[in-house]
mmCIF file of N, CA and C in Angstrom:
data_model
loop_
_atom_site.group_PDB
_atom_site.id
_atom_site.type_symbol
_atom_site.label_atom_id
_atom_site.label_comp_id
_atom_site.label_asym_id
_atom_site.label_seq_id
_atom_site.Cartn_x
_atom_site.Cartn_y
_atom_site.Cartn_z
ATOM 1 N N MET A 1 1.672 150.351 47.323
ATOM 2 C CA MET A 1 1.069 150.508 48.372
ATOM 3 C C MET A 1 -0.516 150.517 48.553
ATOM 4 N N GLU A 2 -1.450 148.919 49.263
ATOM 5 C CA GLU A 2 -2.230 149.130 49.791
ATOM 6 C C GLU A 2 -3.176 150.779 50.193
ATOM 7 N N SER A 3 -4.125 150.820 49.714
ATOM 8 C CA SER A 3 -5.136 152.152 50.469
ATOM 9 C C SER A 3 -5.949 151.845 51.228
ATOM 10 N N LYS A 4 -6.205 152.427 51.936
ATOM 11 C CA LYS A 4 -6.632 152.398 53.432
ATOM 12 C C LYS A 4 -8.089 152.851 53.630
ATOM 13 N N VAL A 5 -8.796 152.215 54.538
ATOM 14 C CA VAL A 5 -10.311 152.610 54.309
ATOM 15 C C VAL A 5 -10.990 152.572 55.839
ATOM 16 N N PHE A 6 -11.133 153.778 56.279
ATOM 17 C CA PHE A 6 -11.242 154.377 57.326
ATOM 18 C C PHE A 6 -12.855 153.417 58.224
ATOM 19 N N ILE A 7 -13.255 153.170 59.078
ATOM 20 C CA ILE A 7 -14.401 152.753 59.878
ATOM 21 C C ILE A 7 -14.134 153.108 61.049
ATOM 22 N N TYR A 8 -14.982 153.631 61.775
ATOM 23 C CA TYR A 8 -15.161 154.738 63.264
ATOM 24 C C TYR A 8 -14.081 154.660 63.204
ATOM 25 N N GLY A 9 -13.335 155.550 62.375
ATOM 26 C CA GLY A 9 -11.458 156.483 62.221
ATOM 27 C C GLY A 9 -10.245 155.121 62.393
ATOM 28 N N VAL A 10 -10.513 154.082 62.799
ATOM 29 C CA VAL A 10 -9.539 152.864 62.173
ATOM 30 C C VAL A 10 -9.080 152.722 60.470
ATOM 31 N N PRO A 11 -8.071 152.366 60.710
ATOM 32 C CA PRO A 11 -7.834 152.479 59.012
ATOM 33 C C PRO A 11 -7.841 151.052 58.992
ATOM 34 N N PHE A 12 -8.496 150.829 57.578
ATOM 35 C CA PHE A 12 -8.374 149.126 57.603
ATOM 36 C C PHE A 12 -7.676 148.704 56.081
ATOM 37 N N PRO A 13 -6.976 147.575 56.212
ATOM 38 C CA PRO A 13 -6.918 147.423 54.415
ATOM 39 C C PRO A 13 -7.362 147.270 53.445
ATOM 40 N N GLU A 14 -7.972 148.015 51.934
ATOM 41 C CA GLU A 14 -9.118 147.096 51.286
ATOM 42 C C GLU A 14 -9.175 146.076 50.753
ATOM 43 N N SER A 15 -8.455 145.394 51.427
ATOM 44 C CA SER A 15 -8.694 143.920 50.753
ATOM 45 C C SER A 15 -8.697 142.539 52.153
ATOM 46 N N ARG A 16 -9.310 143.367 52.932
ATOM 47 C CA ARG A 16 -10.139 143.244 54.439
ATOM 48 C C ARG A 16 -11.724 142.791 54.084
ATOM 49 N N PHE A 17 -11.535 141.521 55.130
ATOM 50 C CA PHE A 17 -13.642 141.390 54.627
ATOM 51 C C PHE A 17 -13.733 141.723 55.674
ATOM 52 N N VAL A 18 -15.097 142.574 55.471
ATOM 53 C CA VAL A 18 -16.000 143.545 55.962
ATOM 54 C C VAL A 18 -16.537 142.908 57.054
ATOM 55 N N LYS A 19 -17.269 141.274 57.372
ATOM 56 C CA LYS A 19 -17.250 140.803 58.610
ATOM 57 C C LYS A 19 -16.004 140.860 59.655
ATOM 58 N N ARG A 20 -14.926 140.397 59.481
ATOM 59 C CA ARG A 20 -13.752 140.338 59.892
ATOM 60 C C ARG A 20 -12.870 141.929 60.768
ATOM 61 N N THR A 21 -13.754 142.715 59.912
ATOM 62 C CA THR A 21 -13.488 144.137 60.023
ATOM 63 C C THR A 21 -14.105 144.175 61.280
ATOM 64 N N LEU A 22 -15.489 144.035 61.184
ATOM 65 C CA LEU A 22 -16.542 144.903 62.079
ATOM 66 C C LEU A 22 -15.919 144.114 63.820
ATOM 67 N N GLU A 23 -15.382 142.801 63.645
ATOM 68 C CA GLU A 23 -15.525 142.067 64.533
ATOM 69 C C GLU A 23 -14.035 142.099 65.443
ATOM 70 N N THR A 24 -13.371 143.052 64.780
ATOM 71 C CA THR A 24 -12.169 143.529 65.412
ATOM 72 C C THR A 24 -12.592 144.601 66.348
ATOM 73 N N PHE A 25 -13.579 145.129 66.735
ATOM 74 C CA PHE A 25 -14.167 146.274 67.348
ATOM 75 C C PHE A 25 -14.320 145.643 68.792
ATOM 76 N N TYR A 26 -13.987 146.226 69.894
ATOM 77 C CA TYR A 26 -14.490 145.137 71.038
ATOM 78 C C TYR A 26 -15.222 145.630 71.109
ATOM 79 N N GLY A 27 -16.725 144.344 71.676
ATOM 80 C CA GLY A 27 -18.026 144.409 71.825
ATOM 81 C C GLY A 27 -18.507 143.749 70.202
ATOM 82 N N ILE A 28 -18.419 143.692 69.819
ATOM 83 C CA ILE A 28 -18.570 143.492 68.188
ATOM 84 C C ILE A 28 -18.506 141.678 67.896
ATOM 85 N N GLY A 29 -19.213 140.059 68.212
ATOM 86 C CA GLY A 29 -18.585 139.738 67.717
ATOM 87 C C GLY A 29 -19.481 138.738 66.020
ATOM 88 N N SER A 30 -19.333 137.341 65.859
ATOM 89 C CA SER A 30 -19.729 137.091 64.606
ATOM 90 C C SER A 30 -21.489 137.147 64.859
ATOM 91 N N VAL A 31 -22.216 137.575 66.102
ATOM 92 C CA VAL A 31 -23.871 137.454 65.597
ATOM 93 C C VAL A 31 -24.189 138.748 65.199
ATOM 94 N N LEU A 32 -23.519 139.651 65.973
ATOM 95 C CA LEU A 32 -23.638 140.945 66.047
ATOM 96 C C LEU A 32 -22.581 141.857 64.437
ATOM 97 N N SER A 33 -22.029 141.271 63.836
ATOM 98 C CA SER A 33 -21.491 141.628 62.272
ATOM 99 C C SER A 33 -22.172 140.938 62.081
ATOM 100 N N THR A 34 -22.764 140.077 61.386
ATOM 101 C CA THR A 34 -23.375 139.376 60.475
ATOM 102 C C THR A 34 -25.050 139.495 60.543
ATOM 103 N N ARG A 35 -25.460 140.630 61.512
ATOM 104 C CA ARG A 35 -26.715 141.254 61.775
ATOM 105 C C ARG A 35 -26.225 142.426 61.234
ATOM 106 N N ILE A 36 -25.161 143.569 61.511
ATOM 107 C CA ILE A 36 -24.810 144.690 61.054
ATOM 108 C C ILE A 36 -24.433 144.706 59.266
ATOM 109 N N LEU A 37 -24.672 143.695 59.235
ATOM 110 C CA LEU A 37 -24.017 142.923 57.279
ATOM 111 C C LEU A 37 -25.524 142.838 56.543
ATOM 112 N N ALA A 38 -26.505 142.581 57.387
ATOM 113 C CA ALA A 38 -27.902 142.255 56.954
ATOM 114 C C ALA A 38 -28.526 142.995 56.865
ATOM 115 N N HIS A 39 -28.591 144.029 57.678
ATOM 116 C CA HIS A 39 -29.145 145.760 58.002
ATOM 117 C C HIS A 39 -29.089 146.575 56.582
ATOM 118 N N ASN A 40 -27.414 146.808 56.717
ATOM 119 C CA ASN A 40 -27.090 147.243 55.707
ATOM 120 C C ASN A 40 -27.128 146.425 54.081
ATOM 121 N N HIS A 41 -27.600 145.160 54.070
ATOM 122 C CA HIS A 41 -27.766 144.583 52.889
ATOM 123 C C HIS A 41 -26.078 144.228 52.366
ATOM 124 N N ILE A 42 -25.183 144.268 53.150
ATOM 125 C CA ILE A 42 -23.688 144.043 52.439
ATOM 126 C C ILE A 42 -23.531 142.402 52.412
ATOM 127 N N HIS A 43 -22.586 141.541 51.690
ATOM 128 C CA HIS A 43 -22.813 140.285 51.348
ATOM 129 C C HIS A 43 -21.872 139.853 52.345
ATOM 130 N N PRO A 44 -21.744 139.005 53.432
ATOM 131 C CA PRO A 44 -21.038 138.250 54.189
ATOM 132 C C PRO A 44 -19.039 138.386 53.308
ATOM 133 N N THR A 45 -19.319 138.316 52.510
ATOM 134 C CA THR A 45 -17.590 137.504 51.980
ATOM 135 C C THR A 45 -17.720 138.600 51.599
ATOM 136 N N ALA A 46 -18.352 140.110 51.435
ATOM 137 C CA ALA A 46 -17.842 141.640 50.965
ATOM 138 C C ALA A 46 -16.270 141.795 51.177
ATOM 139 N N ARG A 47 -15.596 142.211 50.402
ATOM 140 C CA ARG A 47 -14.318 143.137 50.769
ATOM 141 C C ARG A 47 -14.584 144.815 51.330
ATOM 142 N N LEU A 48 -13.402 145.245 52.088
ATOM 143 C CA LEU A 48 -13.935 146.937 52.274
ATOM 144 C C LEU A 48 -13.424 147.414 50.596
ATOM 145 N N GLY A 49 -12.853 146.770 49.869
ATOM 146 C CA GLY A 49 -12.409 147.931 48.549
ATOM 147 C C GLY A 49 -13.667 147.526 47.911
ATOM 148 N N SER A 50 -14.432 146.482 48.048
ATOM 149 C CA SER A 50 -15.895 146.420 47.061
ATOM 150 C C SER A 50 -16.795 147.326 47.388
ATOM 151 N N LEU A 51 -17.208 148.008 48.931
ATOM 152 C CA LEU A 51 -17.755 148.791 49.005
ATOM 153 C C LEU A 51 -18.317 150.465 48.838
ATOM 154 N N ALA A 52 -19.695 150.811 48.260
ATOM 155 C CA ALA A 52 -19.013 152.079 48.012
ATOM 156 C C ALA A 52 -18.897 153.016 48.910
ATOM 157 N N PRO A 53 -18.484 154.018 49.165
ATOM 158 C CA PRO A 53 -18.441 155.285 50.298
ATOM 159 C C PRO A 53 -19.994 155.231 50.854
ATOM 160 N N LYS A 54 -20.357 155.560 50.562
ATOM 161 C CA LYS A 54 -21.964 155.410 50.864
ATOM 162 C C LYS A 54 -22.441 153.983 52.370
ATOM 163 N N GLN A 55 -22.155 153.303 51.556
ATOM 164 C CA GLN A 55 -21.927 152.060 52.734
ATOM 165 C C GLN A 55 -21.221 152.371 53.423
ATOM 166 N N ILE A 56 -20.263 152.580 53.285
ATOM 167 C CA ILE A 56 -18.673 152.639 54.851
ATOM 168 C C ILE A 56 -19.838 153.595 55.697
ATOM 169 N N LEU A 57 -20.280 154.592 54.998
ATOM 170 C CA LEU A 57 -20.655 155.501 55.940
ATOM 171 C C LEU A 57 -21.869 155.356 56.491
ATOM 172 N N GLU A 58 -22.666 154.576 56.197
ATOM 173 C CA GLU A 58 -23.375 154.207 57.077
ATOM 174 C C GLU A 58 -23.000 152.755 58.214
ATOM 175 N N LEU A 59 -22.252 152.051 57.692
ATOM 176 C CA LEU A 59 -21.625 151.321 58.690
ATOM 177 C C LEU A 59 -20.864 152.260 59.782
ATOM 178 N N THR A 60 -19.923 152.997 59.563
ATOM 179 C CA THR A 60 -19.657 153.928 60.840
ATOM 180 C C THR A 60 -20.912 154.860 61.358
ATOM 181 N N ALA A 61 -21.942 155.556 60.664
ATOM 182 C CA ALA A 61 -22.845 155.281 61.756
ATOM 183 C C ALA A 61 -23.592 154.503 62.410
ATOM 184 N N GLU A 62 -23.944 153.786 61.761
ATOM 185 C CA GLU A 62 -24.555 152.398 62.761
ATOM 186 C C GLU A 62 -23.155 151.829 63.603
ATOM 187 N N LEU A 63 -22.338 151.617 63.642
ATOM 188 C CA LEU A 63 -21.195 151.576 65.209
ATOM 189 C C LEU A 63 -21.603 152.655 65.977
ATOM 190 N N SER A 64 -21.726 154.069 65.439
ATOM 191 C CA SER A 64 -21.537 154.973 66.803
ATOM 192 C C SER A 64 -22.763 154.933 67.479
ATOM 193 N N HIS A 65 -23.804 154.086 66.799
ATOM 194 C CA HIS A 65 -25.034 154.218 67.955
ATOM 195 C C HIS A 65 -25.147 152.746 68.723
ATOM 196 N N LEU A 66 -23.615 151.899 68.572
ATOM 197 C CA LEU A 66 -23.443 151.076 69.710
ATOM 198 C C LEU A 66 -22.464 151.150 70.511
ATOM 199 N N THR A 67 -22.907 150.633 71.377
ATOM 200 C CA THR A 67 -21.897 151.159 73.102
ATOM 201 C C THR A 67 -20.329 149.585 72.951
ATOM 202 N N ILE A 68 -19.193 150.152 72.695
ATOM 203 C CA ILE A 68 -18.688 149.338 71.929
ATOM 204 C C ILE A 68 -16.953 150.239 72.658
ATOM 205 N N GLU A 69 -16.429 149.263 72.251
ATOM 206 C CA GLU A 69 -14.421 149.792 72.629
ATOM 207 C C GLU A 69 -14.797 150.757 73.859
ATOM 208 N N ASN A 70 -13.613 151.812 73.932
ATOM 209 C CA ASN A 70 -13.753 151.686 75.489
ATOM 210 C C ASN A 70 -15.103 152.507 76.507
ATOM 211 N N ASP A 71 -16.118 152.870 75.466
ATOM 212 C CA ASP A 71 -17.893 152.982 76.444
ATOM 213 C C ASP A 71 -17.973 151.357 77.495
ATOM 214 N N LEU A 72 -17.644 150.638 76.209
ATOM 215 C CA LEU A 72 -17.605 149.058 76.676
ATOM 216 C C LEU A 72 -16.942 148.462 77.453
ATOM 217 N N ARG A 73 -15.965 148.723 77.066
ATOM 218 C CA ARG A 73 -14.779 148.310 78.711
ATOM 219 C C ARG A 73 -15.148 149.437 80.016
ATOM 220 N N ARG A 74 -15.448 150.403 79.987
ATOM 221 C CA ARG A 74 -15.436 151.669 80.757
ATOM 222 C C ARG A 74 -17.328 150.694 81.452
ATOM 223 N N GLN A 75 -17.647 150.690 80.878
ATOM 224 C CA GLN A 75 -19.137 149.868 81.415
ATOM 225 C C GLN A 75 -18.864 148.567 81.942
ATOM 226 N N VAL A 76 -18.106 147.728 81.456
ATOM 227 C CA VAL A 76 -17.703 146.338 82.126
ATOM 228 C C VAL A 76 -17.337 146.907 83.387
ATOM 229 N N THR A 77 -15.965 147.569 83.639
ATOM 230 C CA THR A 77 -15.287 148.184 84.566
ATOM 231 C C THR A 77 -15.957 148.877 85.845
ATOM 232 N N ASP A 78 -17.048 149.514 84.848
ATOM 233 C CA ASP A 78 -17.887 149.961 86.299
ATOM 234 C C ASP A 78 -18.792 149.271 86.735
ATOM 235 N N ASN A 79 -19.381 148.254 86.321
ATOM 236 C CA ASN A 79 -20.023 147.034 86.809
ATOM 237 C C ASN A 79 -19.522 146.200 87.715
ATOM 238 N N ILE A 80 -17.971 146.018 87.712
ATOM 239 C CA ILE A 80 -17.540 145.557 88.508
ATOM 240 C C ILE A 80 -16.980 145.758 89.698
ATOM 241 N N ARG A 81 -16.497 147.280 89.368
ATOM 242 C CA ARG A 81 -16.352 148.494 90.694
ATOM 243 C C ARG A 81 -17.378 148.391 91.683
ATOM 244 N N ARG A 82 -19.034 148.373 91.094
ATOM 245 C CA ARG A 82 -20.053 148.373 91.682
ATOM 246 C C ARG A 82 -20.362 147.053 92.376
ATOM 247 N N LEU A 83 -20.091 145.930 92.027
ATOM 248 C CA LEU A 83 -19.866 144.783 92.630
ATOM 249 C C LEU A 83 -19.213 144.905 94.040
ATOM 250 N N LYS A 84 -17.761 145.434 93.701
ATOM 251 C CA LYS A 84 -17.063 144.985 94.658
ATOM 252 C C LYS A 84 -17.353 145.866 95.887
ATOM 253 N N ASP A 85 -18.169 146.952 94.910
ATOM 254 C CA ASP A 85 -18.328 148.199 95.803
ATOM 255 C C ASP A 85 -19.466 147.540 97.190
ATOM 256 N N MET A 86 -20.310 147.485 96.440
ATOM 257 C CA MET A 86 -21.331 146.467 97.397
ATOM 258 C C MET A 86 -21.173 145.677 98.383
ATOM 259 N N GLY A 87 -19.901 144.540 97.945
ATOM 260 C CA GLY A 87 -19.762 143.458 99.017
ATOM 261 C C GLY A 87 -20.155 142.671 98.899
ATOM 262 N N SER A 88 -21.253 141.957 97.233
ATOM 263 C CA SER A 88 -21.751 140.968 97.030
ATOM 264 C C SER A 88 -20.748 139.868 96.722
ATOM 265 N N TYR A 89 -21.244 138.640 96.687
ATOM 266 C CA TYR A 89 -20.257 137.303 96.390
ATOM 267 C C TYR A 89 -19.399 137.316 95.164
ATOM 268 N N ARG A 90 -20.012 137.488 93.943
ATOM 269 C CA ARG A 90 -20.036 138.105 92.803
ATOM 270 C C ARG A 90 -18.042 139.146 92.940
ATOM 271 N N GLY A 91 -18.523 140.268 93.822
ATOM 272 C CA GLY A 91 -17.862 141.198 93.601
ATOM 273 C C GLY A 91 -16.236 140.368 95.162
ATOM 274 N N ARG A 92 -16.703 139.898 95.635
ATOM 275 C CA ARG A 92 -15.581 139.414 96.263
ATOM 276 C C ARG A 92 -14.911 138.723 95.383
ATOM 277 N N ARG A 93 -15.497 137.228 94.518
ATOM 278 C CA ARG A 93 -14.465 136.963 93.693
ATOM 279 C C ARG A 93 -13.931 137.524 92.666
ATOM 280 N N HIS A 94 -14.675 138.393 92.456
ATOM 281 C CA HIS A 94 -13.516 139.108 91.234
ATOM 282 C C HIS A 94 -12.485 139.811 92.059
ATOM 283 N N ALA A 95 -12.732 140.468 93.202
ATOM 284 C CA ALA A 95 -11.701 141.051 93.667
ATOM 285 C C ALA A 95 -10.453 140.201 94.410
ATOM 286 N N GLN A 96 -10.406 138.814 94.352
ATOM 287 C CA GLN A 96 -10.209 137.225 94.617
ATOM 288 C C GLN A 96 -9.211 137.127 93.428
ATOM 289 N N GLY A 97 -9.865 137.144 92.743
ATOM 290 C CA GLY A 97 -9.200 136.613 90.911
ATOM 291 C C GLY A 97 -9.606 135.455 91.001
ATOM 292 N N LEU A 98 -10.991 134.944 91.338
ATOM 293 C CA LEU A 98 -11.331 133.392 91.241
ATOM 294 C C LEU A 98 -12.566 133.442 90.550
ATOM 295 N N PRO A 99 -13.032 132.424 89.702
ATOM 296 C CA PRO A 99 -14.156 132.228 89.036
ATOM 297 C C PRO A 99 -15.442 132.307 89.576
ATOM 298 N N VAL A 100 -15.699 133.735 89.087
ATOM 299 C CA VAL A 100 -17.415 134.027 89.541
ATOM 300 C C VAL A 100 -18.565 133.231 89.535
ATOM 301 N N ARG A 101 -18.520 132.311 87.644
ATOM 302 C CA ARG A 101 -19.811 132.219 87.398
ATOM 303 C C ARG A 101 -19.931 130.529 87.832
ATOM 304 N N GLY A 102 -19.492 129.960 89.420
ATOM 305 C CA GLY A 102 -20.010 128.689 89.643
ATOM 306 C C GLY A 102 -18.814 127.764 89.379
ATOM 307 N N GLN A 103 -17.671 127.901 88.542
ATOM 308 C CA GLN A 103 -17.082 127.178 88.279
ATOM 309 C C GLN A 103 -16.603 126.779 89.483
ATOM 310 N N LYS A 104 -15.909 124.855 89.014
ATOM 311 C CA LYS A 104 -15.598 124.783 90.362
ATOM 312 C C LYS A 104 -14.250 125.175 90.656
ATOM 313 N N THR A 105 -13.131 124.898 91.667
ATOM 314 C CA THR A 105 -12.017 125.651 91.897
ATOM 315 C C THR A 105 -11.384 124.300 92.603
ATOM 316 N N ARG A 106 -11.565 123.219 93.120
ATOM 317 C CA ARG A 106 -11.006 122.061 93.617
ATOM 318 C C ARG A 106 -9.993 121.513 92.963
ATOM 319 N N THR A 107 -10.827 120.968 90.974
ATOM 320 C CA THR A 107 -9.400 120.725 90.126
ATOM 321 C C THR A 107 -9.840 121.225 89.249
ATOM 322 N N GLN A 108 -9.307 122.015 89.304
ATOM 323 C CA GLN A 108 -8.916 123.667 88.149
ATOM 324 C C GLN A 108 -7.995 123.752 88.035
ATOM 325 N N VAL A 109 -6.956 123.361 87.387
ATOM 326 C CA VAL A 109 -5.752 124.051 87.350
ATOM 327 C C VAL A 109 -5.257 124.872 87.186
ATOM 328 N N ARG A 110 -6.373 125.794 86.196
ATOM 329 C CA ARG A 110 -5.589 127.100 85.749
ATOM 330 C C ARG A 110 -5.657 127.823 87.280
ATOM 331 N N GLY A 111 -4.669 128.714 87.310
ATOM 332 C CA GLY A 111 -4.579 129.682 88.701
ATOM 333 C C GLY A 111 -4.265 128.555 90.100
ATOM 334 N N PHE A 112 -3.622 127.208 90.117
ATOM 335 C CA PHE A 112 -3.199 126.445 90.693
ATOM 336 C C PHE A 112 -2.445 126.575 91.183
ATOM 337 N N PRO A 113 -0.932 127.459 91.201
ATOM 338 C CA PRO A 113 -0.289 128.215 91.601
ATOM 339 C C PRO A 113 -0.468 129.252 92.771
ATOM 340 N N PHE A 114 -1.194 130.112 92.372
ATOM 341 C CA PHE A 114 -1.769 130.863 93.319
ATOM 342 C C PHE A 114 -2.319 130.487 94.683
ATOM 343 N N PHE A 115 -3.384 129.482 94.179
ATOM 344 C CA PHE A 115 -3.656 128.510 95.603
ATOM 345 C C PHE A 115 -2.145 127.985 96.314
ATOM 346 N N LEU A 116 -1.806 127.140 95.631
ATOM 347 C CA LEU A 116 -0.327 126.664 96.261
ATOM 348 C C LEU A 116 0.144 128.356 97.186
ATOM 349 N N VAL A 117 0.228 128.965 96.701
ATOM 350 C CA VAL A 117 0.991 130.131 97.219
ATOM 351 C C VAL A 117 0.234 130.513 98.331
ATOM 352 N N VAL A 118 -1.131 130.769 98.251
ATOM 353 C CA VAL A 118 -2.145 130.962 99.815
ATOM 354 C C VAL A 118 -2.286 130.067 100.529
ATOM 355 N N PHE A 119 -1.987 128.807 100.296
ATOM 356 C CA PHE A 119 -2.339 127.760 101.078
ATOM 357 C C PHE A 119 -1.018 127.401 102.132
ATOM 358 N N MET A 120 0.201 127.970 101.342
ATOM 359 C CA MET A 120 1.680 127.999 102.661
ATOM 360 C C MET A 120 1.994 128.928 103.381
ATOM 361 N N ARG A 121 1.500 130.026 102.932
ATOM 362 C CA ARG A 121 0.909 131.035 103.388
ATOM 363 C C ARG A 121 0.486 131.124 104.676
ATOM 364 N N VAL A 122 -0.870 130.691 104.297
ATOM 365 C CA VAL A 122 -1.701 130.044 105.625
ATOM 366 C C VAL A 122 -0.986 129.406 106.871
ATOM 367 N N ASP A 123 -0.345 128.244 105.915
ATOM 368 C CA ASP A 123 -0.289 126.915 107.287
ATOM 369 C C ASP A 123 0.983 127.287 107.433
ATOM 370 N N GLY A 124 1.570 128.674 106.880
ATOM 371 C CA GLY A 124 3.295 128.712 107.063
ATOM 372 C C GLY A 124 4.524 127.589 107.257
ATOM 373 N N LEU A 125 3.786 127.113 105.735
ATOM 374 C CA LEU A 125 5.044 126.167 105.775
ATOM 375 C C LEU A 125 6.186 127.335 104.363
ATOM 376 N N ASP A 126 7.435 126.408 104.832
ATOM 377 C CA ASP A 126 8.642 126.816 103.687
ATOM 378 C C ASP A 126 9.140 125.664 102.840
ATOM 379 N N GLY A 127 9.416 126.507 101.934
ATOM 380 C CA GLY A 127 10.524 125.468 101.067
ATOM 381 C C GLY A 127 9.401 124.558 99.675
ATOM 382 N N VAL A 128 10.192 123.555 99.465
ATOM 383 C CA VAL A 128 9.605 122.938 98.290
ATOM 384 C C VAL A 128 8.462 121.501 98.705
ATOM 385 N N LEU A 129 7.102 121.646 98.659
ATOM 386 C CA LEU A 129 6.822 120.699 97.869
ATOM 387 C C LEU A 129 6.868 119.633 97.332
ATOM 388 N N THR A 130 6.978 118.129 97.482
ATOM 389 C CA THR A 130 7.051 117.608 96.512
ATOM 390 C C THR A 130 5.860 116.543 95.936
ATOM 391 N N GLY A 131 5.546 115.484 94.964
ATOM 392 C CA GLY A 131 4.776 114.740 94.734
ATOM 393 C C GLY A 131 4.519 115.271 93.679
ATOM 394 N N GLY A 132 4.217 114.610 92.105
ATOM 395 C CA GLY A 132 3.262 114.592 91.399
ATOM 396 C C GLY A 132 3.171 116.243 90.657
ATOM 397 N N LEU A 133 2.209 116.955 90.478
ATOM 398 C CA LEU A 133 2.055 118.010 89.804
ATOM 399 C C LEU A 133 3.216 119.127 90.756
ATOM 400 N N LEU A 134 3.301 118.729 92.075
ATOM 401 C CA LEU A 134 3.357 119.881 92.958
ATOM 402 C C LEU A 134 4.968 120.337 92.275
ATOM 403 N N ASP A 135 5.921 119.125 92.107
ATOM 404 C CA ASP A 135 7.196 119.321 91.883
ATOM 405 C C ASP A 135 7.667 120.723 91.168
ATOM 406 N N CYS A 136 6.990 121.237 90.389
ATOM 407 C CA CYS A 136 7.759 122.333 89.720
ATOM 408 C C CYS A 136 7.231 123.974 90.564
ATOM 409 N N TYR A 137 5.956 124.130 91.334
ATOM 410 C CA TYR A 137 6.092 125.240 92.051
ATOM 411 C C TYR A 137 6.493 125.010 93.717
ATOM 412 N N SER A 138 7.193 126.513 93.783
ATOM 413 C CA SER A 138 8.035 126.259 94.789
ATOM 414 C C SER A 138 7.920 127.632 95.573
ATOM 415 N N TYR A 139 8.077 127.485 97.043
ATOM 416 C CA TYR A 139 7.823 128.994 97.511
ATOM 417 C C TYR A 139 9.033 129.145 98.867
ATOM 418 N N GLU A 140 9.486 130.602 98.699
ATOM 419 C CA GLU A 140 10.521 130.579 99.371
ATOM 420 C C GLU A 140 10.422 131.765 100.344
ATOM 421 N N ALA A 141 10.183 131.745 101.804
ATOM 422 C CA ALA A 141 9.159 131.867 102.428
ATOM 423 C C ALA A 141 10.692 133.175 103.186
#
């Protein structure tokens, strides 16, 4: 059985790359993990088993200063809730489940069944629309 290394309270196998380990935390991507490794003088291809206990403590200390995991999730949720409460355009788009950053919705396929059901309810249509892509979507009133 392979021994575990604890970073920020989470157990990881010793054979795992340090860079990949850091990227498992919510809020740490490729760029930030590379910066953390460079700041702590750790090679990008180093594995957790090759680190000294002092280096692991330094990594954990650096992660504790960042806003990651649940704190970051809570912050993002609070920001979206604030936008909704203000009644801003972005908040309304979040509430409706529509794209927020200006993407087009006229020909966007993702989320199309949602639009189909909404349009059918507004128009008072029942049953199945036929023709092309619409054959597989149906709405029973």
